[in-house]
């Protein structure tokens, strides 16, 4: 028996990362390579595996701690042969989003591709294809369409009746349809001060739900039409791998996914797994219609007076915005020390100042420890720094504490595809899994779980399967909270630059100097750009204000192109626009902006 410290291994370019999940506790018996904690930077989350097998004696880190290479995570009592350390643990999954670009000379893969695996399934097939895509979310449909455009015979398998996955059906699109309505209602409510009054709004939830359904239907219907145009065969049902070349699909019907009993087997030469993720459900929350995840919240089943949002991330705050505008008072509980983790605090502060009136309680460094369904509501208990003394009663509780990948639900092991303890599928920079002809993309391969990341990964996977020399080597992936005001950021944040000791030069343009923002009566925001103090190249940027999400793409392009402050400042932006604020932030960094007071000479 010996006591061994298990430490954070080399985690690449990150100086410090936050512990967002602790997967073991003192007294647990653990295996070598078993995941111990999940850490998250702004770009990726990864699980840190154990170097040793044995019994956990003491945990040295807790949720929310910041760790770096060498930090001791826990001590383990390692026994006998098990005391031998695993050679060099690798954090998994190394999210493809931040995988460093690797050379892939001559159109080959980014790393030596393993030998093809053998088929073990002896039965026949009902359908054969060049490319099977499992899951029709933004990742899946984009992969299927790109593969078809590249000349492949494609089968797309989806368990629900409509294409588009979480994003189109119960995510990005319906939430934005509702957020738009909420933003207009909020805007109009301020018009009285400008001499225009409409009176108190009358909300008809049935019509609002119908509007949301129409928006979703227009997009999902469009996808079906495009699948037909590309001759992509869509098969409805629940897919499970039976070996590395066959998938069995059990037909499903209705919204509850009843099984009809009809099965078919699809034989494929290549496959792309795009089975996505689902909302994490806290085990102690009661099964009750007043406890919902984001999908339930989007149904707008009623008009709650008091609503609790569990988790202060983007999804919870977006849905909270909608419900609050429709009349709910909000509480939010978050285990970490701030809302909207990942964004610079100065951006979040502007949002928080404007949105504080929506909330009765913002409970940081606090967690929910129990809940009970009562006749009058859901009674919730809290623990932590800002926990109320008494349990609180809510008409609606929204669980928005993260999403877990579906990797363990698709029979991946039968295809020989490696899946991490938490259900992520590790991939290389070309989106290949450990099985050379099977790729994985989207939420199922790692953070950030965003539709635009899934789409780009999808194109790479389809192109690589078609023999093209493609790789996912995006420098940055933008993030947006579509709250009011919107908060958008991309690349290095100021907090990260500080933590990593990178000298930056900042251009901060306050919207109080933007003619358009003032004309819109929305000048609370700002645009900031961060440049490398030595090279002057842009490293990151953040925008808070109306339409911030529509503008952040320009900053992402500037980072991808290696632009400097002169490139951006000298690019003529149209006047008067909010987009102009990006050019002006660059001019401020360069010292040439004439729309703000002169810099005082020392
Ligand atoms: P998914 O969209 O999850 O699609 C996976 C598909 O696979 C699903 O249709 C599922 O039914 C199907 N499937 C799974 N297993 C099987 C099986 N065994 N057989 C058959 N079919 C299967 N992202 C943004 O970028 N911007 C936003 O504004 C945004 N807003 C969001 C708001 C909410 C409320 C939520 C919940 C998410 C939001 N997201 C947003 C995240 C975004 O929806 C996801 O990142 C995106 O949908 C991931 O795409 P995907 O293709 O990987 O998986």
XYZ file of C-alpha atoms and ligand atoms in Angstrom, residues 134-141 157-160 162-173 175-176 237-240 247 249 257 274-278 294-295 298 314-315 318-319 403 406 409-410 441-444 448-454 480 482, ligand 1:
115
model
C -26.879 9.124 -36.872
C -28.871 12.094 -35.594
C -30.333 14.980 -37.613
C -29.412 18.013 -35.493
C -27.332 20.884 -36.929
C -24.342 18.542 -36.965
C -26.158 15.578 -38.494
C -28.138 17.291 -41.236
C -31.310 8.349 -39.126
C -33.391 10.412 -36.683
C -35.667 9.233 -33.880
C -37.973 12.273 -34.031
C -38.699 16.349 -37.805
C -35.111 17.103 -38.738
C -33.074 19.813 -37.002
C -32.346 18.196 -33.617
C -32.269 20.160 -30.391
C -31.308 23.442 -32.038
C -34.222 23.795 -34.439
C -36.903 21.977 -32.452
C -36.257 22.710 -28.781
C -33.170 24.926 -28.591
C -31.674 27.857 -30.510
C -34.648 28.653 -32.737
C -35.895 30.166 -27.712
C -34.991 33.029 -30.045
C -36.232 5.503 -35.632
C -33.829 4.819 -32.818
C -30.422 3.765 -34.158
C -28.019 1.399 -32.395
C -26.756 0.066 -37.593
C -33.019 1.175 -36.526
C -41.026 7.954 -29.366
C -24.163 13.201 -34.452
C -26.429 11.987 -31.648
C -26.071 15.170 -29.584
C -26.834 15.703 -25.935
C -29.672 16.035 -23.458
C -35.347 23.865 -21.270
C -37.589 21.744 -23.522
C -40.217 26.253 -24.141
C -26.847 31.069 -20.882
C -29.771 28.679 -21.437
C -32.379 33.228 -21.765
C -35.475 31.286 -20.703
C -26.193 18.984 -20.912
C -25.598 10.768 -25.682
C -26.932 5.331 -25.702
C -26.108 4.306 -29.265
C -19.335 15.641 -34.415
C -21.294 18.187 -32.427
C -22.291 18.111 -28.775
C -21.292 14.457 -28.478
C -18.576 24.150 -26.407
C -21.980 22.626 -27.100
C -22.996 25.065 -29.805
C -24.761 24.611 -33.122
C -22.211 26.588 -35.162
C -19.400 24.366 -33.892
C -21.405 21.248 -34.840
C -23.484 34.551 -27.373
C -29.198 36.200 -26.421
P -28.497 17.688 -31.450
O -29.045 18.974 -31.923
O -28.677 17.302 -30.033
O -29.103 16.572 -32.389
C -28.904 15.225 -32.151
C -30.017 14.468 -32.817
O -29.732 13.078 -32.726
C -31.370 14.682 -32.146
O -32.317 15.079 -33.098
C -31.692 13.317 -31.548
O -33.078 13.028 -31.567
C -30.934 12.384 -32.476
N -30.575 11.114 -31.856
C -29.866 10.901 -30.723
N -29.698 9.589 -30.501
C -30.312 8.965 -31.519
C -30.469 7.586 -31.856
N -29.953 6.612 -31.111
N -31.157 7.288 -32.970
C -31.702 8.262 -33.741
N -31.572 9.566 -33.480
C -30.879 9.911 -32.387
N -26.520 26.649 -29.656
C -26.163 27.726 -30.357
O -25.179 27.675 -31.085
N -26.869 28.890 -30.283
C -27.961 29.005 -29.489
O -28.586 30.067 -29.440
C -28.372 27.879 -28.743
N -29.462 27.937 -27.963
C -29.859 26.823 -27.288
C -30.994 26.911 -26.498
C -31.429 25.809 -25.804
C -32.680 25.903 -24.968
C -30.701 24.589 -25.897
C -31.165 23.378 -25.161
C -29.577 24.502 -26.678
C -29.132 25.622 -27.376
N -27.993 25.583 -28.163
C -27.605 26.689 -28.858
C -27.165 24.363 -28.295
C -27.490 23.643 -29.603
O -28.864 23.334 -29.647
C -26.657 22.380 -29.709
O -25.296 22.701 -29.550
C -26.847 21.721 -31.058
O -28.205 21.367 -31.265
C -25.977 20.467 -31.155
O -26.141 19.875 -32.387
P -25.873 18.326 -32.606
O -26.134 18.075 -34.046
O -24.580 17.943 -32.034
O -26.939 17.561 -31.692
